[in-house]
XYZ file of C-alpha atoms in Angstrom:
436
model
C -54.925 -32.384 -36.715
C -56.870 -33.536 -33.968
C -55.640 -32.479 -30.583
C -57.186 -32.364 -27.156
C -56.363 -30.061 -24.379
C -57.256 -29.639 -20.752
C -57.629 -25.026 -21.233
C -57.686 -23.192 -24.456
C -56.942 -19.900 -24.165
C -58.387 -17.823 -27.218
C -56.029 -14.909 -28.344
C -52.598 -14.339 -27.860
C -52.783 -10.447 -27.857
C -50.833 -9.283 -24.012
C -54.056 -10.664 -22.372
C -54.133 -14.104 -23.507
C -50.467 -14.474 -23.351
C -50.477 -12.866 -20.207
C -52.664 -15.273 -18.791
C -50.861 -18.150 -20.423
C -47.891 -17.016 -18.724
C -48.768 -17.670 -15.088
C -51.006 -20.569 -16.201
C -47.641 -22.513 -17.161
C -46.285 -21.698 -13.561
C -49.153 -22.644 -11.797
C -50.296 -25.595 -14.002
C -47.792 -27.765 -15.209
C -49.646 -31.086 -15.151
C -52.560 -29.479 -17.698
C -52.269 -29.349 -21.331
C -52.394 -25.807 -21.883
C -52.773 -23.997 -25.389
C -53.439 -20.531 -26.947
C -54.613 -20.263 -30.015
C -54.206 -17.144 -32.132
C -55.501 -16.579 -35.986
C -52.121 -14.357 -37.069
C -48.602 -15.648 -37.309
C -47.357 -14.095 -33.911
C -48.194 -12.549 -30.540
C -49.774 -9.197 -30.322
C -50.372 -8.714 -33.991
C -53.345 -6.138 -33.385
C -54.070 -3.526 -30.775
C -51.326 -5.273 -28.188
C -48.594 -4.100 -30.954
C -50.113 -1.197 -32.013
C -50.425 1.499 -29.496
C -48.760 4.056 -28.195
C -46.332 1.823 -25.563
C -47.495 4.120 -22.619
C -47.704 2.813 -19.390
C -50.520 4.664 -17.742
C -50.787 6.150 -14.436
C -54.354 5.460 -13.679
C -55.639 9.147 -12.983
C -58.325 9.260 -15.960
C -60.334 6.475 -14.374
C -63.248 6.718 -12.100
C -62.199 4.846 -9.099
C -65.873 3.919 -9.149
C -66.862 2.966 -13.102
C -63.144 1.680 -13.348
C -61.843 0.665 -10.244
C -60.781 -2.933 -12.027
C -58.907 -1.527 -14.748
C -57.420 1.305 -12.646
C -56.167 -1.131 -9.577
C -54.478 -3.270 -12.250
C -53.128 -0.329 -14.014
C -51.692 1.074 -11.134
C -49.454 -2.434 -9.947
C -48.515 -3.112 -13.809
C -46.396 -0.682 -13.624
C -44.301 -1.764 -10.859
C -44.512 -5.322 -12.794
C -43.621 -4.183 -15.850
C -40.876 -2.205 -14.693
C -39.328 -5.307 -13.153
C -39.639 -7.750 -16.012
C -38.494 -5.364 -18.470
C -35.544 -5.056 -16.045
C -35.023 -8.287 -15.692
C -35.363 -9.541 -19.404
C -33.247 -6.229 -20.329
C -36.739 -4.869 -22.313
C -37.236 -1.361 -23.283
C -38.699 1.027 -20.041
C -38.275 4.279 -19.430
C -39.577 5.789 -16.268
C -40.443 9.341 -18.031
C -43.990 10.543 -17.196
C -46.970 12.389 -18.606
C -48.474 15.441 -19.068
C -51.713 16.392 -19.262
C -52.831 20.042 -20.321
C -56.025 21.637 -19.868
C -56.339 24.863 -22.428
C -59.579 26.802 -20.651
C -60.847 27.158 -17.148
C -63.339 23.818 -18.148
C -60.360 22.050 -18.103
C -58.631 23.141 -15.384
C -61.663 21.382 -13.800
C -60.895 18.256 -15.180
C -57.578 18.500 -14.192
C -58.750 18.878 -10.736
C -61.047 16.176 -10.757
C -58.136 13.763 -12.575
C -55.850 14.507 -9.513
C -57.682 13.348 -7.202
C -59.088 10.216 -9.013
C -55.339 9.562 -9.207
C -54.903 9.922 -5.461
C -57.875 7.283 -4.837
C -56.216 4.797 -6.967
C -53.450 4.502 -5.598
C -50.940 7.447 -6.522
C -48.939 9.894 -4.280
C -48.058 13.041 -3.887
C -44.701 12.472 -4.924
C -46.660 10.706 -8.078
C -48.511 12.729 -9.570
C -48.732 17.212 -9.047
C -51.252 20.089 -10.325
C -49.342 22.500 -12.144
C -50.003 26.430 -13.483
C -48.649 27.520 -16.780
C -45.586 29.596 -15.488
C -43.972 26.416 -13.364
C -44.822 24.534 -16.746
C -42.720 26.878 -18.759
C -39.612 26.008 -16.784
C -40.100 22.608 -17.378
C -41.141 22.340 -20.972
C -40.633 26.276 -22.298
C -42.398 24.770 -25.569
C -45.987 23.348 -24.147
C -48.676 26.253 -24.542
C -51.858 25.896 -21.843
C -53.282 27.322 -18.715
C -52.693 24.174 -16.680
C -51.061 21.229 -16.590
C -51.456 17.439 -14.395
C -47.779 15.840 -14.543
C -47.893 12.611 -13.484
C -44.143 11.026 -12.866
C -45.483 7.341 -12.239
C -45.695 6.929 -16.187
C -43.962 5.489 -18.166
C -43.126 4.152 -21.385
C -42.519 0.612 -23.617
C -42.752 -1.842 -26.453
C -45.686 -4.033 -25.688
C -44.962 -6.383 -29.059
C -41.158 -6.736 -27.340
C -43.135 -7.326 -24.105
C -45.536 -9.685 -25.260
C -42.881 -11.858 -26.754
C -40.871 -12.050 -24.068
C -43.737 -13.355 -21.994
C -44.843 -16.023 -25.299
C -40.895 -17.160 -24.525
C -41.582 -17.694 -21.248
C -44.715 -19.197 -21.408
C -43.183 -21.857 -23.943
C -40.296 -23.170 -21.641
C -43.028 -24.220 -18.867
C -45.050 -25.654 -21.669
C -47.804 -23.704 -23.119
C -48.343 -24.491 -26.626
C -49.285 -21.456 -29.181
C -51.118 -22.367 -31.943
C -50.672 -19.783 -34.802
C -52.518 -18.961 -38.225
C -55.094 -20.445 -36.914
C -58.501 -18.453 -37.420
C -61.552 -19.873 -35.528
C -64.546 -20.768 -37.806
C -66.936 -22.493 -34.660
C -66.946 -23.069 -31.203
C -69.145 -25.411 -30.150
C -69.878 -27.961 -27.190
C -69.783 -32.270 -27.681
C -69.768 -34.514 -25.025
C -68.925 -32.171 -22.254
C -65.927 -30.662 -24.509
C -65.485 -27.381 -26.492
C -64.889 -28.304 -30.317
C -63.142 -25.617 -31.939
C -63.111 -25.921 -35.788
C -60.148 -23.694 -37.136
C -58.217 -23.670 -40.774
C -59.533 -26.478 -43.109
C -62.073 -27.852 -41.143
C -59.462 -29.084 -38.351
C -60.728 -29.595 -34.791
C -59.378 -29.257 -31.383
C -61.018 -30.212 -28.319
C -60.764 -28.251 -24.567
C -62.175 -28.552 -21.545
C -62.366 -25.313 -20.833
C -61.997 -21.986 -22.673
C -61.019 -18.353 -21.926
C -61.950 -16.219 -24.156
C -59.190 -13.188 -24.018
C -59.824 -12.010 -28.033
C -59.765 -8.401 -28.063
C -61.798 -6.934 -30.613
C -63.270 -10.260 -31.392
C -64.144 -11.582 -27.617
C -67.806 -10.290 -28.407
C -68.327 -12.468 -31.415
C -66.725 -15.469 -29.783
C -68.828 -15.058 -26.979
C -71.683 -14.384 -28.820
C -71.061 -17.773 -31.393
C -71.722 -19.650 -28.074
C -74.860 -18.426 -27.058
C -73.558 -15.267 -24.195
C -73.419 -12.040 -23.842
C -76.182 -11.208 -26.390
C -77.649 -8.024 -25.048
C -74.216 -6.217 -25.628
C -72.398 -5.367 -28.746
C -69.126 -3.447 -29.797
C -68.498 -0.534 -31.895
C -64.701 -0.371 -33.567
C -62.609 2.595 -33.305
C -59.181 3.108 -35.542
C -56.667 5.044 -33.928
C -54.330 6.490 -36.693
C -51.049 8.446 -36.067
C -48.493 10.774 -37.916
C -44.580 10.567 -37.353
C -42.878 13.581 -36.949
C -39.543 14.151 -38.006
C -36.276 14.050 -36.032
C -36.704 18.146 -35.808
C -39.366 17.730 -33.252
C -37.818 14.648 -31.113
C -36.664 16.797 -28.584
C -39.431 19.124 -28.510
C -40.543 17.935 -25.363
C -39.081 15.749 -22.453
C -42.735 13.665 -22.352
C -45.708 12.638 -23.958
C -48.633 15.493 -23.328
C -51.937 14.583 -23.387
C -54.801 17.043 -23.413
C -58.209 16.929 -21.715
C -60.343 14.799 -23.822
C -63.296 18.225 -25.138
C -66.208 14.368 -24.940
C -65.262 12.386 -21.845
C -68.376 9.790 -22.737
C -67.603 8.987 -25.593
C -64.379 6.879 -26.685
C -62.993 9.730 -28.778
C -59.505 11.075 -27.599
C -57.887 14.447 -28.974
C -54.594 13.448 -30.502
C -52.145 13.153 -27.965
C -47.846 13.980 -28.711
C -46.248 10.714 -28.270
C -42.684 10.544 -27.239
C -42.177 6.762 -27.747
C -39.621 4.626 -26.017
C -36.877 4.830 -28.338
C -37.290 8.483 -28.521
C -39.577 9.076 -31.816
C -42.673 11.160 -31.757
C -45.617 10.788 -33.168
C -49.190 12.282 -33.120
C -52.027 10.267 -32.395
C -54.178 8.604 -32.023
C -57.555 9.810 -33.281
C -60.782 7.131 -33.120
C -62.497 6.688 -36.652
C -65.140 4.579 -36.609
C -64.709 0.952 -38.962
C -66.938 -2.063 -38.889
C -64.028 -4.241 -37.907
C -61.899 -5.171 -35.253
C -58.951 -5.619 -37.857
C -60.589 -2.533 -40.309
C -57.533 -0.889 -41.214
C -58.068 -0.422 -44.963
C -61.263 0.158 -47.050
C -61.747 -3.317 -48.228
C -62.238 -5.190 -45.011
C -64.694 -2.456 -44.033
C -66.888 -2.866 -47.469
C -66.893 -5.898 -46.409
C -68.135 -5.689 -42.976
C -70.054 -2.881 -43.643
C -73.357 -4.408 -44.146
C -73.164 -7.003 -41.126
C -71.955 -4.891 -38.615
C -74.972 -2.502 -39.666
C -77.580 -4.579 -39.541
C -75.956 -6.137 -35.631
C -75.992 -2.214 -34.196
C -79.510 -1.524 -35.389
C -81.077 -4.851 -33.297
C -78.905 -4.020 -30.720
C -78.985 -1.118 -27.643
C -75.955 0.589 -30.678
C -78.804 1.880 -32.939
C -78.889 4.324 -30.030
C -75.193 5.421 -30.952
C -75.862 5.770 -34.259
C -78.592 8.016 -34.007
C -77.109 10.333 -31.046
C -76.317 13.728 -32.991
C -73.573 14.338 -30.199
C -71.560 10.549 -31.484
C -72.526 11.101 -34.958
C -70.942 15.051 -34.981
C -68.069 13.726 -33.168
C -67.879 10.703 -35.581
C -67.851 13.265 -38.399
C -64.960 15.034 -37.081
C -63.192 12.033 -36.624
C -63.193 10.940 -39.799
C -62.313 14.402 -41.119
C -59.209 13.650 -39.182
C -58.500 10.866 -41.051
C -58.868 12.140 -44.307
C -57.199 15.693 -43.353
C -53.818 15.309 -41.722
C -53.820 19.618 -40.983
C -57.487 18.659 -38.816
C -55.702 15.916 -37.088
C -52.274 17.873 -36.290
C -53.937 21.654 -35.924
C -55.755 19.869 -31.930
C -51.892 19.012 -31.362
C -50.947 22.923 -32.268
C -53.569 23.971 -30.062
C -50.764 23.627 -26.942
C -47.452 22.686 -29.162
C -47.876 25.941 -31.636
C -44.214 25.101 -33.064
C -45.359 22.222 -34.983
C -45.554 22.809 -38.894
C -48.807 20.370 -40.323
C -46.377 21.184 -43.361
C -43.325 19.033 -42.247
C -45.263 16.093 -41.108
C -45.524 13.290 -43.788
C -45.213 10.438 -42.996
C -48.067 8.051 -41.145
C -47.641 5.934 -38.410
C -48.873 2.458 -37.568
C -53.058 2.307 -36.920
C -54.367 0.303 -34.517
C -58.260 -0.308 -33.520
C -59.649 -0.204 -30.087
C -63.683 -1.935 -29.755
C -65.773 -0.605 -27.124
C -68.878 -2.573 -25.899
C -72.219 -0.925 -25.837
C -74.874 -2.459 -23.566
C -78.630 -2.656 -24.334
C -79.438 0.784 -23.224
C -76.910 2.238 -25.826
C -74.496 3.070 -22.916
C -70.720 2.537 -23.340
C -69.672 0.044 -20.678
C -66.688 1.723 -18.930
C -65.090 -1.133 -17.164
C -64.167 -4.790 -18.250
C -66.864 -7.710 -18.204
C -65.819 -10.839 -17.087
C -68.752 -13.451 -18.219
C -68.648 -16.901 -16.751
C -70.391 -20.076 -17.766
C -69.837 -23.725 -17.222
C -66.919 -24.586 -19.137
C -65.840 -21.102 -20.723
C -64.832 -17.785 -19.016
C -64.332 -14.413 -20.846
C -62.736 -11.404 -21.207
C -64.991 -8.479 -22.764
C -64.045 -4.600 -23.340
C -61.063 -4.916 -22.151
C -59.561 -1.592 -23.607
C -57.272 0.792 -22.638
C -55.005 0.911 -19.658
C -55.410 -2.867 -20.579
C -51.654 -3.149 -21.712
C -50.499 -1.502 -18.153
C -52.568 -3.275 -16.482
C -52.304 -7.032 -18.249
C -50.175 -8.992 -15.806
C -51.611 -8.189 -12.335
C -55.403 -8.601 -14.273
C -54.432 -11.826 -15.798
C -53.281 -13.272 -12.300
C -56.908 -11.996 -10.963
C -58.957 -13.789 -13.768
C -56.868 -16.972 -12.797
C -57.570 -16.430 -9.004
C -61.619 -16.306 -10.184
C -61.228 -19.720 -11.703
C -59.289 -20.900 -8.726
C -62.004 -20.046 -6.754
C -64.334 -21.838 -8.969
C -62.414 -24.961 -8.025
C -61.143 -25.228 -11.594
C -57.211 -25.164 -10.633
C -57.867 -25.796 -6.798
C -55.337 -28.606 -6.703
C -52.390 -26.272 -7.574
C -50.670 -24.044 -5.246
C -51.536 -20.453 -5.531
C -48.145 -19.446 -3.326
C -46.402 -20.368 -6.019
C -43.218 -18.566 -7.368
C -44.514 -17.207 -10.935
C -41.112 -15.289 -12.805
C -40.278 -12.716 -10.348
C -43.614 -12.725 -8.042
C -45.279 -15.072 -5.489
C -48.794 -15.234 -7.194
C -50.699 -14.590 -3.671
C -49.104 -11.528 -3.665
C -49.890 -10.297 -6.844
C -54.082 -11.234 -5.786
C -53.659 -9.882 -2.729
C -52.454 -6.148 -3.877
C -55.424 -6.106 -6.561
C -58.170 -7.553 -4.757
C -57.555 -5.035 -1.762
């Protein structure tokens, strides 16, 4: 196979088929393909989270003001395509709980981060433990943050719907296709995949998740920041417990800096629940069992210690909190007994069954500092995508129209018409609510 296209887009988790999805509306005269190394559409993190769709109150309006904008109109979009492609969404909220007077802090401060990104009063409410009770009689805490512009969803049902849609105006989706180089020849991107094949682009976007570091990195950007891999495991509870509560509940995360989240209670979509996710640290974007860790081990080592990581690694703080996460794995009662903390009518005893992982990478820059927003690299001929972590899901349709408006700007697509109707939504529109 030898094909030549005008875009690639690399990875077809929600962000790359995201972006492929209003590239087909907008672009119809360029040859347009994503190219993704598993046999469908958000086979990693896209399909394996919790299916929330966040109300942006946990980001700084200042560190995260990208990811919180988009966040905060994905939901409306969301909402609207599931309802048009008759998708799984159900408008049911969030809690979070703060245990101790700390918290109640937090709490504080998370209400009115909501409030500058974009939620209101009717969106979001502080809460004290005895107005809680009459609500959910079964949630233990001193204070609670409910926020009623939440929901929840299937992002692999999502994703696919969009892949479908993307497909009728053209895009072509190249699967089981794992990239072995990138390179440039002639003014054109050569991308050697499965058995030596090659396929030429013009132009690449990098969208790959957990691996948009390395890509980025095989072509000569980006080298001053690296990423660090966290799995996010989860237990199922049984039926018992599925009407325990009316929502998810979230606590206050005890390390805010770090990317380690006390297990939350899931109520999913379809009504399961499920507690998760914790963040063990693996040395690869797809390290969800021992052997592709061994394996990794050694490489992603050596990377963190001539990078700004080797601070990470030798933080006591990270490395205590690493410790307990990985106690979590191995101990389901460690994992389950932070849930008990404010659900004390769960039995560790009648849990047994585990849930599906999934792995989140966070960058670290040169300093040894987490980067808490998205990157958004541009060179030449390539443009990509890097950290982008959670609310990423929420926030993947509105985001993917604004990286398209960026090239626009460029002059890359300046012949087509940004007005245009894309699904459900004028594209302008959707730029000019997230670039406000």
């Amino acid at each position: 196979m030898k094909e030549n296209f005008d875009l690639v887009i690399i990875g077809g988790g929600i962000l790359g088929t995201s972006i492929s999805y209003f590239l087909s509306f907008l672009n119809k005269s360029k040859k347009i393909a994503v190219i993704e190394q598993e046999k469908n559409v958000a086979h990693h993190t896209s399909g394996r989270n919790t299916g929330k769709v966040h109300a942006p109150y946990l980001y700084n309006p200042e560190k995260k003001k990208l990811f919180a904008n988009a966040a905060f109109h994905g939901y409306e979009m969301w909402k609207e395509y599931s309802k048009l492609q008759n998708l799984p969404f159900k408008e049911d909220g969030v809690i979070e709980v703060a245990l101790d007077e700390k918290g109640i802090k937090v709490l504080e401060k998370y209400l009115k981060w909501g409030k500058q990104n974009g939620l209101e009063e009717k969106d979001i409410e502080l809460i004290d433990k005895t107005e809680l009770k009459k609500i959910e009689p079964e949630i233990k805490c001193e204070s609670a943050l409910y926020a009623y512009r939440d929901g929840s969803t299937d992002y692999f049902t999502l994703t696919n719907a969009v892949m479908e849609d993307s497909k009728k105006n053209g895009i072509n989706f190249l699967f089981n296709n794992k990239i072995n180089q990138i390179k440039k020849i002639n003014d054109k991107w050569e991308i050697t995949i499965k058995g030596n094949e090659k396929i030429y682009s013009d132009f690449l976007i990098n969208a790959a998740g957990g691996q948009a570091i390395d890509i980025a990195h095989n072509i000569g950007i980006a080298k001053n920041l690296t990423d660090v891999h966290f799995r996010g495991e989860y237990w199922k509870t049984p039926k018992k417990y599925h009407n325990l509560t009316k929502t998810s509940v979230y606590s206050v995360p005890e390390f805010p800096d770090y990317p380690f989240l006390d297990p939350h209670w899931i109520v999913r979509v379809d009504g399961s629940c499920e507690i998760g996710p914790n963040a063990v640290p693996v040395f690869s974007p797809y390290g969800y069992d021992t052997a592709e860790n061994i394996k990794e081990f050694i490489p992603k080592i050596l990377e963190m210690i001539n990078s700004g990581a080797r601070k990470i690694i030798f933080d006591k703080d990270f490395q205590e909190l690493a410790f307990s996460e990985i106690q979590s794995s191995m101990s389901k009662s460690s994992m389950i007994e932070r849930v008990r903390k404010f659900l004390p009518k769960i039995d560790p005893k009648e849990i047994t069954n585990k849930g599906t992982a999934g792995i989140r990478s966070s960058v670290i820059d040169d300093k040894g500092k987490f980067v808490p927003d998205v990157i958004l690299l541009e060179e030449d001929s390539s443009f990509h995508i890097l950290n982008y972590n959670s609310p990423g899901a929420t926030g993947a349709l509105p985001f993917s129209a604004h990286v398209i408006y960026q090239l626009h700007k460029r002059g890359l697509f300046e012949s087509e018409d940004i007005h245009s109707q894309c699904g459900p939504w004028k594209f302008n529109e959707i730029v000019e609510k997230l670039e406000k």
